PDB file of C-alpha atoms in Angstrom:
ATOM      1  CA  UNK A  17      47.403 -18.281 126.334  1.00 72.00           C
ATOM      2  CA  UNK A  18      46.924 -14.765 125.540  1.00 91.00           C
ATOM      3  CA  UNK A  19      46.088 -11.897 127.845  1.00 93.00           C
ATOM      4  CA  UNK A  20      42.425 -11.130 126.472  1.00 94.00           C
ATOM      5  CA  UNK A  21      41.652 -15.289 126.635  1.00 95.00           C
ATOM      6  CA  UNK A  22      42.703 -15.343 130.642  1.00 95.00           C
ATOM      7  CA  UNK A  23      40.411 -12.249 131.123  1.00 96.00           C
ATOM      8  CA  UNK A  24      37.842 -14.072 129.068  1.00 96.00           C
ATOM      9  CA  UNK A  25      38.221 -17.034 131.213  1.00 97.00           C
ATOM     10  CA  UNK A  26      38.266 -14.533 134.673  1.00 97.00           C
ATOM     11  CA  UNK A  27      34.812 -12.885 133.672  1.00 98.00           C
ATOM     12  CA  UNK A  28      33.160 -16.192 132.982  1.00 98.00           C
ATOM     13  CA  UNK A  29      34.127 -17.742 136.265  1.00 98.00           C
ATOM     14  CA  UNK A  30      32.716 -14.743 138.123  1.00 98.00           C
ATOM     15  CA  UNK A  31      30.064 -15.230 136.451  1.00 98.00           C
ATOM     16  CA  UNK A  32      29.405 -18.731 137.448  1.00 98.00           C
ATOM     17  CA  UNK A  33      29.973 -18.405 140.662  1.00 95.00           C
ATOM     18  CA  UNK A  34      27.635 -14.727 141.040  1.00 97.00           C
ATOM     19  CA  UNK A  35      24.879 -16.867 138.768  1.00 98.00           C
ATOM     20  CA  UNK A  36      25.822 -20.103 141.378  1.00 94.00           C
ATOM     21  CA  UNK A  37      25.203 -17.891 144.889  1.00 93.00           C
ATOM     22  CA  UNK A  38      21.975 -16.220 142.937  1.00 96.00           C
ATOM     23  CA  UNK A  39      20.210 -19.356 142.162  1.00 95.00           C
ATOM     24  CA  UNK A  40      21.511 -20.775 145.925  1.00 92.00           C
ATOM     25  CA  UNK A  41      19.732 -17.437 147.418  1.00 93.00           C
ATOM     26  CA  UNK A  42      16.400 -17.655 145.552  1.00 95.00           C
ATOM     27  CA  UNK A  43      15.863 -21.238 145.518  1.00 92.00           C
ATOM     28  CA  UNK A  44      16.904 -21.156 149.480  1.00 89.00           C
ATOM     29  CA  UNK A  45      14.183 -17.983 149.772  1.00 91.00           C
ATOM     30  CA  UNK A  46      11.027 -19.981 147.948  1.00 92.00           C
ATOM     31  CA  UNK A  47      11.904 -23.394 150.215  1.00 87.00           C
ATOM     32  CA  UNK A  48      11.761 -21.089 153.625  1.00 87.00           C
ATOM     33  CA  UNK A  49       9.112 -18.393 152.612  1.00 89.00           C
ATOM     34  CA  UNK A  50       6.954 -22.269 151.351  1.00 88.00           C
ATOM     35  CA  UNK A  51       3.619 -22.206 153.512  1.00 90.00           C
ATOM     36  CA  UNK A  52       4.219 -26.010 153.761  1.00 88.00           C
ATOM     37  CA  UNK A  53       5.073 -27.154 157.234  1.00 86.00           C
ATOM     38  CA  UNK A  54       7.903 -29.521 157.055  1.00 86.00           C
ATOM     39  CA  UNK A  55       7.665 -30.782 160.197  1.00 86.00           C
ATOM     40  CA  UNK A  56       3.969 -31.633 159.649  1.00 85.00           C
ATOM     41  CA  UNK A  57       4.814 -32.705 156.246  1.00 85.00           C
ATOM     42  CA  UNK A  58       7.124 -35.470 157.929  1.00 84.00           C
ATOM     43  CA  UNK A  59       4.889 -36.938 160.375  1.00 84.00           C
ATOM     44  CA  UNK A  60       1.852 -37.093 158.211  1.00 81.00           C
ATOM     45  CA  UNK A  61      -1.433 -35.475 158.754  1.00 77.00           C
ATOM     46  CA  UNK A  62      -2.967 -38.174 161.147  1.00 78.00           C
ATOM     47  CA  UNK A  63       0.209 -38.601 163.292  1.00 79.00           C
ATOM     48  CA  UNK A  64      -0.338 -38.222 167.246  1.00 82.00           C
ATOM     49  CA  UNK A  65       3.260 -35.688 167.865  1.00 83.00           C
ATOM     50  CA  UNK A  66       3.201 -34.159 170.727  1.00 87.00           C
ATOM     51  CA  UNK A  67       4.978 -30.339 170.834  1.00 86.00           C
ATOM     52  CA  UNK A  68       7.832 -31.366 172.537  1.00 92.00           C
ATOM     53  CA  UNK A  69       8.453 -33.641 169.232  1.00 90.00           C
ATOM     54  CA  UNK A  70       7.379 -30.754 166.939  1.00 88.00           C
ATOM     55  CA  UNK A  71      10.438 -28.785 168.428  1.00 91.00           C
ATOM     56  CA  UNK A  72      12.866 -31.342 168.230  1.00 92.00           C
ATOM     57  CA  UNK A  73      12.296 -32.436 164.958  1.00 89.00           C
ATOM     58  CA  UNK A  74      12.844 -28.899 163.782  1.00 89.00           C
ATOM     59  CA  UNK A  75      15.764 -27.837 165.923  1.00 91.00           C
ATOM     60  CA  UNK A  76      17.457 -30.924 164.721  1.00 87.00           C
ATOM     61  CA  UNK A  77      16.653 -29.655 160.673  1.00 85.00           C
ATOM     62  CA  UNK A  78      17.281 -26.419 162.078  1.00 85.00           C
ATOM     63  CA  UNK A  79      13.756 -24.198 161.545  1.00 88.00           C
ATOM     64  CA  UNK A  80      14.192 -23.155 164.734  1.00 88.00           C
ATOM     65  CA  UNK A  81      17.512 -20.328 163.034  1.00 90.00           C
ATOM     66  CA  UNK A  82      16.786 -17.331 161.287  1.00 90.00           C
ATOM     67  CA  UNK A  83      16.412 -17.630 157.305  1.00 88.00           C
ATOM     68  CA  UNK A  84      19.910 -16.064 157.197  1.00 92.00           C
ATOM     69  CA  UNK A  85      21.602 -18.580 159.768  1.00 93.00           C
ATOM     70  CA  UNK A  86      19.993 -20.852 158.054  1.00 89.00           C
ATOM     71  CA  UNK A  87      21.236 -20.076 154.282  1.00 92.00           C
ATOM     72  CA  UNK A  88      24.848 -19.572 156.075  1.00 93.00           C
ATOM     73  CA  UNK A  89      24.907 -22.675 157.624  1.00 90.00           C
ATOM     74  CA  UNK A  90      23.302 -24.458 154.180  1.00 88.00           C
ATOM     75  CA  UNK A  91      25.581 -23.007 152.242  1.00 90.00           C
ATOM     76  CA  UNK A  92      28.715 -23.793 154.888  1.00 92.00           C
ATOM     77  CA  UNK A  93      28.099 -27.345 154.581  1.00 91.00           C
ATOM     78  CA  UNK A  94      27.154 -27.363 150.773  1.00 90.00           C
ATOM     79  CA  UNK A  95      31.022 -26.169 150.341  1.00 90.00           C
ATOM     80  CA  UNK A  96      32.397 -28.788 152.858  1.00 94.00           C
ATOM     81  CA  UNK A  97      30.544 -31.714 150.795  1.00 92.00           C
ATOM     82  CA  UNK A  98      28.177 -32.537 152.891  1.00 90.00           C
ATOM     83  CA  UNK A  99      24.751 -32.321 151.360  1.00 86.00           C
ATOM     84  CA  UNK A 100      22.835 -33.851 154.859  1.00 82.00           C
ATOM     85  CA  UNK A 101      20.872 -36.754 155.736  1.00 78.00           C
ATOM     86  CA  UNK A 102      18.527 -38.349 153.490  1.00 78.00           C
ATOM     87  CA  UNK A 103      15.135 -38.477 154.896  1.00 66.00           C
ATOM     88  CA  UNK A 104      14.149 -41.009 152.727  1.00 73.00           C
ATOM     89  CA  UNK A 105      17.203 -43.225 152.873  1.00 77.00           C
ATOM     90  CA  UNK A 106      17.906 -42.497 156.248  1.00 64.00           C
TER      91      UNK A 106
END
């Protein structure tokens, strides 16, 4: 391989990984800025929780962290392979 094909290469992984973190950040940004309670969206509307639940829940999902914590720790674990616990499939 030629010099100018390498560099070609180079620029188009940067790329990839600059477009990669981008689309991470903004799609990370719309789930946390959502007006949706997840918590609330869990239990269902009609669900008897008391607070002490409320918190748990979301210290265990980890709402209780700054956005940035958050998007670091996300992001940590997205790079060690684990993608979390299903809470469907659980």
């Amino acid at each position: 391989m030629n010099q100018r094909r390498l560099r070609n290469i180079f620029l188009n992984l940067i790329r990839l990984i600059t477009l990669l973190i981008a689309v991470s950040i903004i799609a990370f940004s719309l789930i946390s800025l959502s007006p949706i309670d997840p918590v609330q969206a869990y239990v269902g509307a009609g669900a008897a929780v008391s607070p002490e639940q409320r918190e748990n829940i979301a210290k265990i999902w980890g709402l209780d962290r700054s956005p940035i914590e958050g998007f670091i720790s996300w992001g940590g674990a997205i790079i060690r392979g684990d993608f979390g616990t299903s809470l469907i499939y659980r």
